[in-house]
mmCIF file of C-alpha atoms in Angstrom:
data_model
loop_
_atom_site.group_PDB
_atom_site.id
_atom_site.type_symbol
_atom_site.label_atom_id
_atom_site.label_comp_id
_atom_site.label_asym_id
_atom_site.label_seq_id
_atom_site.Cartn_x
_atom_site.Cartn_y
_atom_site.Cartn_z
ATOM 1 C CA UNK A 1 137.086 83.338 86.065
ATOM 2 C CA UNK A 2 137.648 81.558 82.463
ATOM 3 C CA UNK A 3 140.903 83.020 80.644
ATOM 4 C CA UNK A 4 142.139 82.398 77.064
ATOM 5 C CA UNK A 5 145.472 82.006 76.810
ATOM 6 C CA UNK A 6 147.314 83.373 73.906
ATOM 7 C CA UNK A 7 151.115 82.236 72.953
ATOM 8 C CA UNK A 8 152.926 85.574 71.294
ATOM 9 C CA UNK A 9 152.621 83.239 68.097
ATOM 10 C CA UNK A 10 149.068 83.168 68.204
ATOM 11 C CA UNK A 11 148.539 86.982 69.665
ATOM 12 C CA UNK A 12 150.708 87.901 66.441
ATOM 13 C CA UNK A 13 148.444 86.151 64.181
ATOM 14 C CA UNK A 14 145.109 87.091 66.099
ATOM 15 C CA UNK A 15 142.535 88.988 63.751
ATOM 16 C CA UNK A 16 139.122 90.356 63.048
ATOM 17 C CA UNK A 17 136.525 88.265 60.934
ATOM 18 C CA UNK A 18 132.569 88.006 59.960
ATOM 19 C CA UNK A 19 130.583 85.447 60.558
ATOM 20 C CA UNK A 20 126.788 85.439 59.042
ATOM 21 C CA UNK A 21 125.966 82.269 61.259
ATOM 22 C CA UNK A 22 126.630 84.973 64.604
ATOM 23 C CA UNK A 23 124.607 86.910 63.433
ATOM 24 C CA UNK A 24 121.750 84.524 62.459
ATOM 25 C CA UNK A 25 122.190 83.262 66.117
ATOM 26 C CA UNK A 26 122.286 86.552 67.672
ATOM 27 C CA UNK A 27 118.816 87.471 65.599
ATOM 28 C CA UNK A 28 117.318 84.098 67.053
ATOM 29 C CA UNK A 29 118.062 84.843 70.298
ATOM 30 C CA UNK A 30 116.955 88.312 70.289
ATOM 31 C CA UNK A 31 113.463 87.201 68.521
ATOM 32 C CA UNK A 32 112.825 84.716 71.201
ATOM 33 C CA UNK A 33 113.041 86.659 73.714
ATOM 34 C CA UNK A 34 109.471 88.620 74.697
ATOM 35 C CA UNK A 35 110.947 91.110 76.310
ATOM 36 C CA UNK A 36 113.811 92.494 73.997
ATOM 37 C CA UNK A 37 116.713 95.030 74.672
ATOM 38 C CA UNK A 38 115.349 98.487 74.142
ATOM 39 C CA UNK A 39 117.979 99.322 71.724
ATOM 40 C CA UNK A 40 115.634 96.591 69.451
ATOM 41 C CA UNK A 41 112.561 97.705 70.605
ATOM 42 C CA UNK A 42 111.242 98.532 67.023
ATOM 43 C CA UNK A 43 112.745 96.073 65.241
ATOM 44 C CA UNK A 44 111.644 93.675 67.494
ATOM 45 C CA UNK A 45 108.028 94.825 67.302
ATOM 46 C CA UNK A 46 108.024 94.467 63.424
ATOM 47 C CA UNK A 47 109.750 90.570 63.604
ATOM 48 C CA UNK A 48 108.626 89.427 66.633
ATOM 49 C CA UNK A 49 104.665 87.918 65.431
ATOM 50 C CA UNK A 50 105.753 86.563 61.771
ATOM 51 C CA UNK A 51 108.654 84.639 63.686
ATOM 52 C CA UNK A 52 106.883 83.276 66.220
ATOM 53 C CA UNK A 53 104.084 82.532 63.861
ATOM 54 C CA UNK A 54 106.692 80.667 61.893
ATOM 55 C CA UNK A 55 107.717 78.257 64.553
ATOM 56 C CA UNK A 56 104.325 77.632 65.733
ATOM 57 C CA UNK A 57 103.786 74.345 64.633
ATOM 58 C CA UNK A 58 107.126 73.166 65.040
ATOM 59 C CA UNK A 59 107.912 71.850 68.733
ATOM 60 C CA UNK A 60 111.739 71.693 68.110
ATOM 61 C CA UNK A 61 111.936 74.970 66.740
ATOM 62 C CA UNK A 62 110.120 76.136 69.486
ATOM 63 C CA UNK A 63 111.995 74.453 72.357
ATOM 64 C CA UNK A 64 115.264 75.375 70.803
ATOM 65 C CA UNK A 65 114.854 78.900 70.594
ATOM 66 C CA UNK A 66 113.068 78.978 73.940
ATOM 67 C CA UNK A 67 116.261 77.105 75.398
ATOM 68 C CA UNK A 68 119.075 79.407 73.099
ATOM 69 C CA UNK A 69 117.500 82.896 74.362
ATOM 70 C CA UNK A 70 117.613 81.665 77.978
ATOM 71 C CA UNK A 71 121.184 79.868 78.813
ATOM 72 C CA UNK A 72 124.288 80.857 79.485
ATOM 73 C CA UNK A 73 125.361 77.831 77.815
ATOM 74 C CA UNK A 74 125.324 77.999 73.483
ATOM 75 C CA UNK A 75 125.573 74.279 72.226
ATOM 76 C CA UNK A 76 128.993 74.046 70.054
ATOM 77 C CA UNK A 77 126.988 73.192 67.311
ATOM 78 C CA UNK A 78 125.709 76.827 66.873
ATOM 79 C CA UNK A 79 128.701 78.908 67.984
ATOM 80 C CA UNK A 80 131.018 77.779 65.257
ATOM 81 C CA UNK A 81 134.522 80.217 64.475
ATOM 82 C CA UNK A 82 134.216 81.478 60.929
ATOM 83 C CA UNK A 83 136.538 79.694 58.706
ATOM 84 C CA UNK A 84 136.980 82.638 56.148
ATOM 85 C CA UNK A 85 137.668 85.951 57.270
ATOM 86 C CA UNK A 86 136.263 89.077 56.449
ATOM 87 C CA UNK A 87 134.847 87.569 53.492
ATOM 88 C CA UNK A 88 133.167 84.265 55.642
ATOM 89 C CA UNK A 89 129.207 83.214 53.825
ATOM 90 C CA UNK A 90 126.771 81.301 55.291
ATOM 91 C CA UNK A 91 126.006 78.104 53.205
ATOM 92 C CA UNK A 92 129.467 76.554 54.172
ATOM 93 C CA UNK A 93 129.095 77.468 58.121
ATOM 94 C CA UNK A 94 125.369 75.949 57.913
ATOM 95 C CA UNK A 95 127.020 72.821 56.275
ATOM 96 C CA UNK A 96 129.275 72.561 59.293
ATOM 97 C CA UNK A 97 126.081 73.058 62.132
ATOM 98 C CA UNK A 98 124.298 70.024 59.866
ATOM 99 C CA UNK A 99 127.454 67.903 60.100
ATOM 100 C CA UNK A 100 127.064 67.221 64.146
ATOM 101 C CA UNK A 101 125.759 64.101 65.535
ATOM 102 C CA UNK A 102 122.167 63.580 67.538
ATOM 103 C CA UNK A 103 124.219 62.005 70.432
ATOM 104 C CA UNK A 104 126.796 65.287 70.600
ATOM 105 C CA UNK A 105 123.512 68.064 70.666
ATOM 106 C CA UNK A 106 121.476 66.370 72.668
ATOM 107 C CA UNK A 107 125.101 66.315 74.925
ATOM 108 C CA UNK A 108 125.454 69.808 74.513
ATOM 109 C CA UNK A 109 121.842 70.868 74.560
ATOM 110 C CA UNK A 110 121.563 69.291 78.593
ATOM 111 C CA UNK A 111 124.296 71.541 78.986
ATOM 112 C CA UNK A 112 122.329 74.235 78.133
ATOM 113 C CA UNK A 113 119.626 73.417 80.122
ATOM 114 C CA UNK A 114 121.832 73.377 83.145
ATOM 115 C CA UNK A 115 123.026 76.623 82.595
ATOM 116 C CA UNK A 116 119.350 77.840 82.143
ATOM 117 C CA UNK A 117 118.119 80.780 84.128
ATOM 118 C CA UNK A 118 114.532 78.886 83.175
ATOM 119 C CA UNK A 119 113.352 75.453 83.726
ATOM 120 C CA UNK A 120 113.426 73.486 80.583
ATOM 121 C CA UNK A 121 113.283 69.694 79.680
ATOM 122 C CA UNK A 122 114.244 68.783 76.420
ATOM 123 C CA UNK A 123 110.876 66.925 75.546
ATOM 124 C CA UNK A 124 110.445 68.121 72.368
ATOM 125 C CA UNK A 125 113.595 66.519 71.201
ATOM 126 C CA UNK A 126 112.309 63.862 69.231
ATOM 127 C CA UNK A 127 112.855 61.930 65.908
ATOM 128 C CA UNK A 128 116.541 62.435 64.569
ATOM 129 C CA UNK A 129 118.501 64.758 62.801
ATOM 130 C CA UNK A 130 118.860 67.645 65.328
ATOM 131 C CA UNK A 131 121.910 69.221 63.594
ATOM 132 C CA UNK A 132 120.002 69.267 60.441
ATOM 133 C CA UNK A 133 116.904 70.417 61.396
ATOM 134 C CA UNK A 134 118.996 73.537 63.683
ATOM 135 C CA UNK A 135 121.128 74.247 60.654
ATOM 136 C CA UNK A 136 117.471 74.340 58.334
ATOM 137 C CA UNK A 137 115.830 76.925 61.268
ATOM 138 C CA UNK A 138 119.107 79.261 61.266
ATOM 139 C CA UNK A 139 118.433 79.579 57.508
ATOM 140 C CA UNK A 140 114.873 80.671 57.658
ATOM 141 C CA UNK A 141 115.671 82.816 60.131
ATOM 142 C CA UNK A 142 118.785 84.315 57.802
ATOM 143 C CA UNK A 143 116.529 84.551 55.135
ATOM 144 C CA UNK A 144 113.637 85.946 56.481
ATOM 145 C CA UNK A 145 115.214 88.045 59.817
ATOM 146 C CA UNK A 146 119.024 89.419 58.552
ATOM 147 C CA UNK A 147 119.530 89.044 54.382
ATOM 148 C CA UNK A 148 116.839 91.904 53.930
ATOM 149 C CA UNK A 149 118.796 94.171 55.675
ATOM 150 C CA UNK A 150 122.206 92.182 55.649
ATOM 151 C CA UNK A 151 123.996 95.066 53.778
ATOM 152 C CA UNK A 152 123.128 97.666 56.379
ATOM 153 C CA UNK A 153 124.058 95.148 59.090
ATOM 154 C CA UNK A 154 127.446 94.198 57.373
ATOM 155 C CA UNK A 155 128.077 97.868 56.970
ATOM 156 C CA UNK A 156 127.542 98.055 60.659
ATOM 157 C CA UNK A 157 129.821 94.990 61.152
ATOM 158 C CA UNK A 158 132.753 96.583 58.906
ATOM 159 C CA UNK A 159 132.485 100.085 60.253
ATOM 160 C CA UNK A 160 133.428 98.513 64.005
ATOM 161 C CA UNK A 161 136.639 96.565 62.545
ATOM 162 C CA UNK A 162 138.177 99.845 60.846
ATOM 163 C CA UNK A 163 137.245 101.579 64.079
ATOM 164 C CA UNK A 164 139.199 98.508 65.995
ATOM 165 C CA UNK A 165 141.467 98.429 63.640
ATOM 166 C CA UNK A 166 142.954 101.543 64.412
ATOM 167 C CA UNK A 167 143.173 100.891 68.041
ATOM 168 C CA UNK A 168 144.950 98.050 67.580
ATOM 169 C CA UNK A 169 147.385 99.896 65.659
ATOM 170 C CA UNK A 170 147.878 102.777 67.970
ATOM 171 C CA UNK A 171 147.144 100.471 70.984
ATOM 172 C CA UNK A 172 148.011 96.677 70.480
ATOM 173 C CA UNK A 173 145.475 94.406 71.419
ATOM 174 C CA UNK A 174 144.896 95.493 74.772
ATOM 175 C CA UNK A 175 143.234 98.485 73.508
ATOM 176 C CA UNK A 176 141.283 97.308 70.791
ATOM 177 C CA UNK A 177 139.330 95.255 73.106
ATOM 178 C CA UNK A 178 138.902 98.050 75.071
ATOM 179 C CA UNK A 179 135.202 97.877 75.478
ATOM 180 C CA UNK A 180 134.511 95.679 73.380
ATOM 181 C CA UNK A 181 132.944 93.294 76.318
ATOM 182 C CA UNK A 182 131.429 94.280 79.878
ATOM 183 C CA UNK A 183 133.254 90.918 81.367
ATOM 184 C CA UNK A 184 135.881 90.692 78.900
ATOM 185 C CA UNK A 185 139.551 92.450 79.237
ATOM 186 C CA UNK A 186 143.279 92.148 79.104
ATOM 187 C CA UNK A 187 144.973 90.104 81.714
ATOM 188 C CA UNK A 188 148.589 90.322 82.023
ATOM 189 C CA UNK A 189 149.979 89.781 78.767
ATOM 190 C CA UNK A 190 148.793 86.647 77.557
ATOM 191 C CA UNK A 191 145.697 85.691 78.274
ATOM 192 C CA UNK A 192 142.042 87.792 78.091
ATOM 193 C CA UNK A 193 139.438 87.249 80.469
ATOM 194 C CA UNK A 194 136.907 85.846 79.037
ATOM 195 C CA UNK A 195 133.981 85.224 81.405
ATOM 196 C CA UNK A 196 133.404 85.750 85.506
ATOM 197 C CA UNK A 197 132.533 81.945 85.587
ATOM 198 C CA UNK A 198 134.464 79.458 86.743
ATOM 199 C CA UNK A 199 135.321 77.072 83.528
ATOM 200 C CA UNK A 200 138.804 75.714 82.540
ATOM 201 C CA UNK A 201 141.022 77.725 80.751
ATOM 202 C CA UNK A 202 141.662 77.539 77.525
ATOM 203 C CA UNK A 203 144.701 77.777 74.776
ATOM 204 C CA UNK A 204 144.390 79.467 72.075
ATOM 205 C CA UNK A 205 146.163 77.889 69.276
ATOM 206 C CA UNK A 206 148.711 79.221 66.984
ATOM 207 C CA UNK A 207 146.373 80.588 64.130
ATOM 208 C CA UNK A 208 145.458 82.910 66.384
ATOM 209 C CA UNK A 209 141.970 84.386 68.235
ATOM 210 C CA UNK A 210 139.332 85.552 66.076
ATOM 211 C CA UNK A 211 137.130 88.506 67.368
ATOM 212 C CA UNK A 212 133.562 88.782 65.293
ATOM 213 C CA UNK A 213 130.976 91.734 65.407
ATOM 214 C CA UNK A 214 127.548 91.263 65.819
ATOM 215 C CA UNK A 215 125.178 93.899 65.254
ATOM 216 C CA UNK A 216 122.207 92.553 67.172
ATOM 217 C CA UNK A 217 123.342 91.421 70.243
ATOM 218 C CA UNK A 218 124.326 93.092 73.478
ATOM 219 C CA UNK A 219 125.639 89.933 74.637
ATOM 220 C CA UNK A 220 129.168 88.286 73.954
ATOM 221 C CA UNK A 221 129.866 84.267 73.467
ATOM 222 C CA UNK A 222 132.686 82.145 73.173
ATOM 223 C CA UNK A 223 133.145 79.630 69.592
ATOM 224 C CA UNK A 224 135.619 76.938 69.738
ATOM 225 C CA UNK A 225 136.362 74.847 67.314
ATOM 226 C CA UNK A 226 139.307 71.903 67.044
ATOM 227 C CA UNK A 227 142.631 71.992 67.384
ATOM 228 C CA UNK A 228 142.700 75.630 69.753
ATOM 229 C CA UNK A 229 140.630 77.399 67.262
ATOM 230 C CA UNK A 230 138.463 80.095 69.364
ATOM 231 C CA UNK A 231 136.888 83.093 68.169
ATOM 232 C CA UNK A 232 134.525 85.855 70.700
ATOM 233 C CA UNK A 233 131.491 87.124 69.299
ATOM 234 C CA UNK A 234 130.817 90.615 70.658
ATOM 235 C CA UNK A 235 128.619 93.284 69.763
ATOM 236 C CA UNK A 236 129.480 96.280 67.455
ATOM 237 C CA UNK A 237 129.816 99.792 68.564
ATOM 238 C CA UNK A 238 126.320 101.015 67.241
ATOM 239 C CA UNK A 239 125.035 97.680 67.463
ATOM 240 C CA UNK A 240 121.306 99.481 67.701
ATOM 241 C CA UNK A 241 121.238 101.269 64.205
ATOM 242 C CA UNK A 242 119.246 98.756 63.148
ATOM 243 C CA UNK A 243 116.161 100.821 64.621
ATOM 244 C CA UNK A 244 116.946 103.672 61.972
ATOM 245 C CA UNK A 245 116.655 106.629 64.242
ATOM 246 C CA UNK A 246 116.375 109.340 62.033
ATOM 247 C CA UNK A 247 118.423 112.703 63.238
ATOM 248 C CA UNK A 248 116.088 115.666 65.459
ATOM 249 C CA UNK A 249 114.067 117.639 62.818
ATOM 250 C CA UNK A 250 116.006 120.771 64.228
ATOM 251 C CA UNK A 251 119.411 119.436 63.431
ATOM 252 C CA UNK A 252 118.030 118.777 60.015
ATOM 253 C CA UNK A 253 116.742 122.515 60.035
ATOM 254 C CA UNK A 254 119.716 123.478 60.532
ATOM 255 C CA UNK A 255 122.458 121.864 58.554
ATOM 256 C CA UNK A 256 120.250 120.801 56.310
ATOM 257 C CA UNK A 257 119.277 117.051 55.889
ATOM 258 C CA UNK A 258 121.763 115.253 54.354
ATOM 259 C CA UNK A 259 124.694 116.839 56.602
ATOM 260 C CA UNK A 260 122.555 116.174 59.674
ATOM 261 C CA UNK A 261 122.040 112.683 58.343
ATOM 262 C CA UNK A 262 126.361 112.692 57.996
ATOM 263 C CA UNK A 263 126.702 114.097 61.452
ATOM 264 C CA UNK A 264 124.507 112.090 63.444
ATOM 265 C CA UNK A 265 125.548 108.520 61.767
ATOM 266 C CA UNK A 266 128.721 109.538 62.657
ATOM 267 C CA UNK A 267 127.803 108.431 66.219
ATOM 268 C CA UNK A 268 130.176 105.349 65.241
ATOM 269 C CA UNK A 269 133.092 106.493 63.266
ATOM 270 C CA UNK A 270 133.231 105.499 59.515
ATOM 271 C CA UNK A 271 134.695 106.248 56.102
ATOM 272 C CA UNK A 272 133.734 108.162 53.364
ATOM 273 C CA UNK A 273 132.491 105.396 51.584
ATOM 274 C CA UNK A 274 131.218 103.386 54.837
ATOM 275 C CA UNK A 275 128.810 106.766 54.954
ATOM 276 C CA UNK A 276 128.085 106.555 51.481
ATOM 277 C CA UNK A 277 127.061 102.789 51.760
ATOM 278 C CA UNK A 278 124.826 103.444 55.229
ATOM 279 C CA UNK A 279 122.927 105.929 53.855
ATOM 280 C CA UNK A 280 122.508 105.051 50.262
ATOM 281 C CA UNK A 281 124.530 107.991 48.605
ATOM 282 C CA UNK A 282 126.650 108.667 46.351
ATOM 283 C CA UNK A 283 130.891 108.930 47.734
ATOM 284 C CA UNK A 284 131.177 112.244 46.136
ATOM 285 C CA UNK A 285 127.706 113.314 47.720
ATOM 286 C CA UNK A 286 128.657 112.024 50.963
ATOM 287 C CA UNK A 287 132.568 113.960 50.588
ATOM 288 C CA UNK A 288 130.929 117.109 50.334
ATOM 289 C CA UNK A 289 129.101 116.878 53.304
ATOM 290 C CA UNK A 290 132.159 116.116 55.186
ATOM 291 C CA UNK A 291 133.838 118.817 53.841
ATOM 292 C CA UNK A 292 131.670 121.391 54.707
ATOM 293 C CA UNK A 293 131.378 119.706 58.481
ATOM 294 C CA UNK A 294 135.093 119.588 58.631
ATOM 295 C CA UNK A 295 135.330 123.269 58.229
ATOM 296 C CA UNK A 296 132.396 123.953 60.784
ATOM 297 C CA UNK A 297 134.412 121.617 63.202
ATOM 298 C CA UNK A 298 132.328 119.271 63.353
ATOM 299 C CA UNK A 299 134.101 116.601 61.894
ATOM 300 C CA UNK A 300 137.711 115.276 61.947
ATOM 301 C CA UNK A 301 139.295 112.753 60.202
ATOM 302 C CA UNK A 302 141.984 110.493 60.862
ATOM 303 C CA UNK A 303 143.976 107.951 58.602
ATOM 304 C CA UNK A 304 143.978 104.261 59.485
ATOM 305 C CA UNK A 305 146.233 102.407 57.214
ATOM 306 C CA UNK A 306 145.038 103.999 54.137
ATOM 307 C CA UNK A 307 141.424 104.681 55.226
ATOM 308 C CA UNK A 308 140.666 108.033 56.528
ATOM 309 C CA UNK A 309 137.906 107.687 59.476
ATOM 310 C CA UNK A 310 135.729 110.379 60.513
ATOM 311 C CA UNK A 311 134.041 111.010 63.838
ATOM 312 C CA UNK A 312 132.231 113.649 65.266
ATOM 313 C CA UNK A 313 134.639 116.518 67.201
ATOM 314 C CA UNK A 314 133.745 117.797 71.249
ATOM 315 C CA UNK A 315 131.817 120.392 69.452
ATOM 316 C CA UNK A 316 129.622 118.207 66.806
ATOM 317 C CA UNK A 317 128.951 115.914 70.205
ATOM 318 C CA UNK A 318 127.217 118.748 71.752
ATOM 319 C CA UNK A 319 125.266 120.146 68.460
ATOM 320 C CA UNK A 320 123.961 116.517 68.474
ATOM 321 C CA UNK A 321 123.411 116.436 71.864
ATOM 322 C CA UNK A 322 125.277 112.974 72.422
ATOM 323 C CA UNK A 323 127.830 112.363 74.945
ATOM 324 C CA UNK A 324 131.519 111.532 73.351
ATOM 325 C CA UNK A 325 132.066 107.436 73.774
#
């Protein structure tokens, strides 16, 4: 069992951030796998063949995608904390990946290959400049895998803070991480447990624990960075919207299609203009629609701060024919 262990300084100053490099990662990994999650069934189908098609004639980008989407170990070069916030970018976290030396990834890459569930060697490490040719294959993949469909994603990403968010204030920590990992949760009341293998612990430092959202992953990973900086990449509650199921033709019958649009997005609880931003309408457009669903009981909303998130009632569960989370 692997614990992080969090001073009441740093569980004080613990917080929520983005980080467009996790999600880059979390789209490699999910690409290079042939058999994806069936939440990214679809997607997967329609990236799958121009990716692989991409790295055909590169050997390293081969064997390093092969070796990412089949370890249990992430090389510290990839699995960076963001440095920014809620408002971290991507050219100044690839700048840090490119910024390792050959002798520290091809260290951390044998690491990964022992913690394979395949057999790997690492022949097709050759030449120099690992760290810049990773940081060059995270870009392509950012440019031609996640920035096309980036502000859906980051919507995604957003939506699952606010929702945490107001756990955390109603809860404290322990329940805002409240399913937020499968082998993650709150031990005592100072440390979370991180992972069911047996590594040293670690200390979190006094700036705190960052927790990131991913929205294509069903996986979680640890980043570390110096001086007790640690933030744990998780996935987002509705992680699989990026499939775009459309809501049952008889809902749409009969609410008509933009409130059954509301109602079943609201499978992950969101704002007004969260709503308006997923489904590329108008806030007043989408307000009206809430209104009306509020009054059918449908709907309910509750203030966060000064947000007011909506989620689907017992009763707008069952017209949907979902199960409440």
């Amino acid at each position: 069992m692997t614990l992080l262990r969090l001073s009441p300084l740093a569980l004080s100053r613990s917080r929520f951030a983005l980080s467009p490099l996790a999600e880059t990662l979390g789209t490699l990994i999910e690409l290079g796998k042939p058999q994806p999650d069936p939440s990214f069934a679809a997607w997967h189908a329609r990236h799958h063949p121009v990716f692989t098609a991409a790295i055909a004639t590169d050997p390293f980008a081969r064997g390093l995608v092969r070796l990412l989407s089949s370890t249990k170990w992430l090389p510290e070069h990839v699995v960076l904390p963001p440095l920014d916030g809620m408002r971290t970018t991507l050219g100044p976290e690839l700048a840090r990946v490119a910024a390792f030396s050959d002798q520290r990834v091809r260290a951390q890459l044998e690491q990964s290959v022992a913690h394979s569930w395949q057999r790997h060697d690492l022949s097709w490490l050759a030449g120099t400049g690992w760290a810049v040719r990773t940081a060059e294959l995270l870009r392509a993949v950012w440019v031609g895998h996640v920035e096309p469909d980036w502000p859906r994603r980051r919507a995604v990403l957003e939506r699952d803070v606010t929702y945490r968010a107001g756990l955390l204030a109603a809860y404290g920590w322990p329940g805002a991480l409240r399913q937020m990992s499968r082998r993650s949760t709150w031990v005592g009341a100072d440390a979370i447990r991180f992972s069911n293998q047996s590594f040293p612990d670690r200390v979190v430092g006094d700036e705190g624990m960052l927790f990131v959202p991913v929205s294509v992953s069903s996986g979680t990973w640890l980043c570390e960075g110096p001086s007790g900086q640690y933030a744990q990449v998780y996935p987002a509650r509705g992680f699989a919207t990026l499939s775009a199921v459309r809501p049952p033709r008889a809902l749409a019958r009969l609410l008509g299609p933009g409130r059954a649009a509301v109602l079943h997005e609201l499978a992950v609880p969101a704002t007004t203009s969260e709503l308006a931003a997923q489904l590329s309408q108008s806030v007043g457009t989408i307000g009206g629609h809430l209104a009306v669903l509020r009054e059918a009981d449908l709907v309910a909303g509750t203030r966060v701060g000064r947000r007011v998130v909506y989620r689907r009632t017992e009763l707008g569960e069952l017209l949907v024919g979902e199960r409440a989370d």
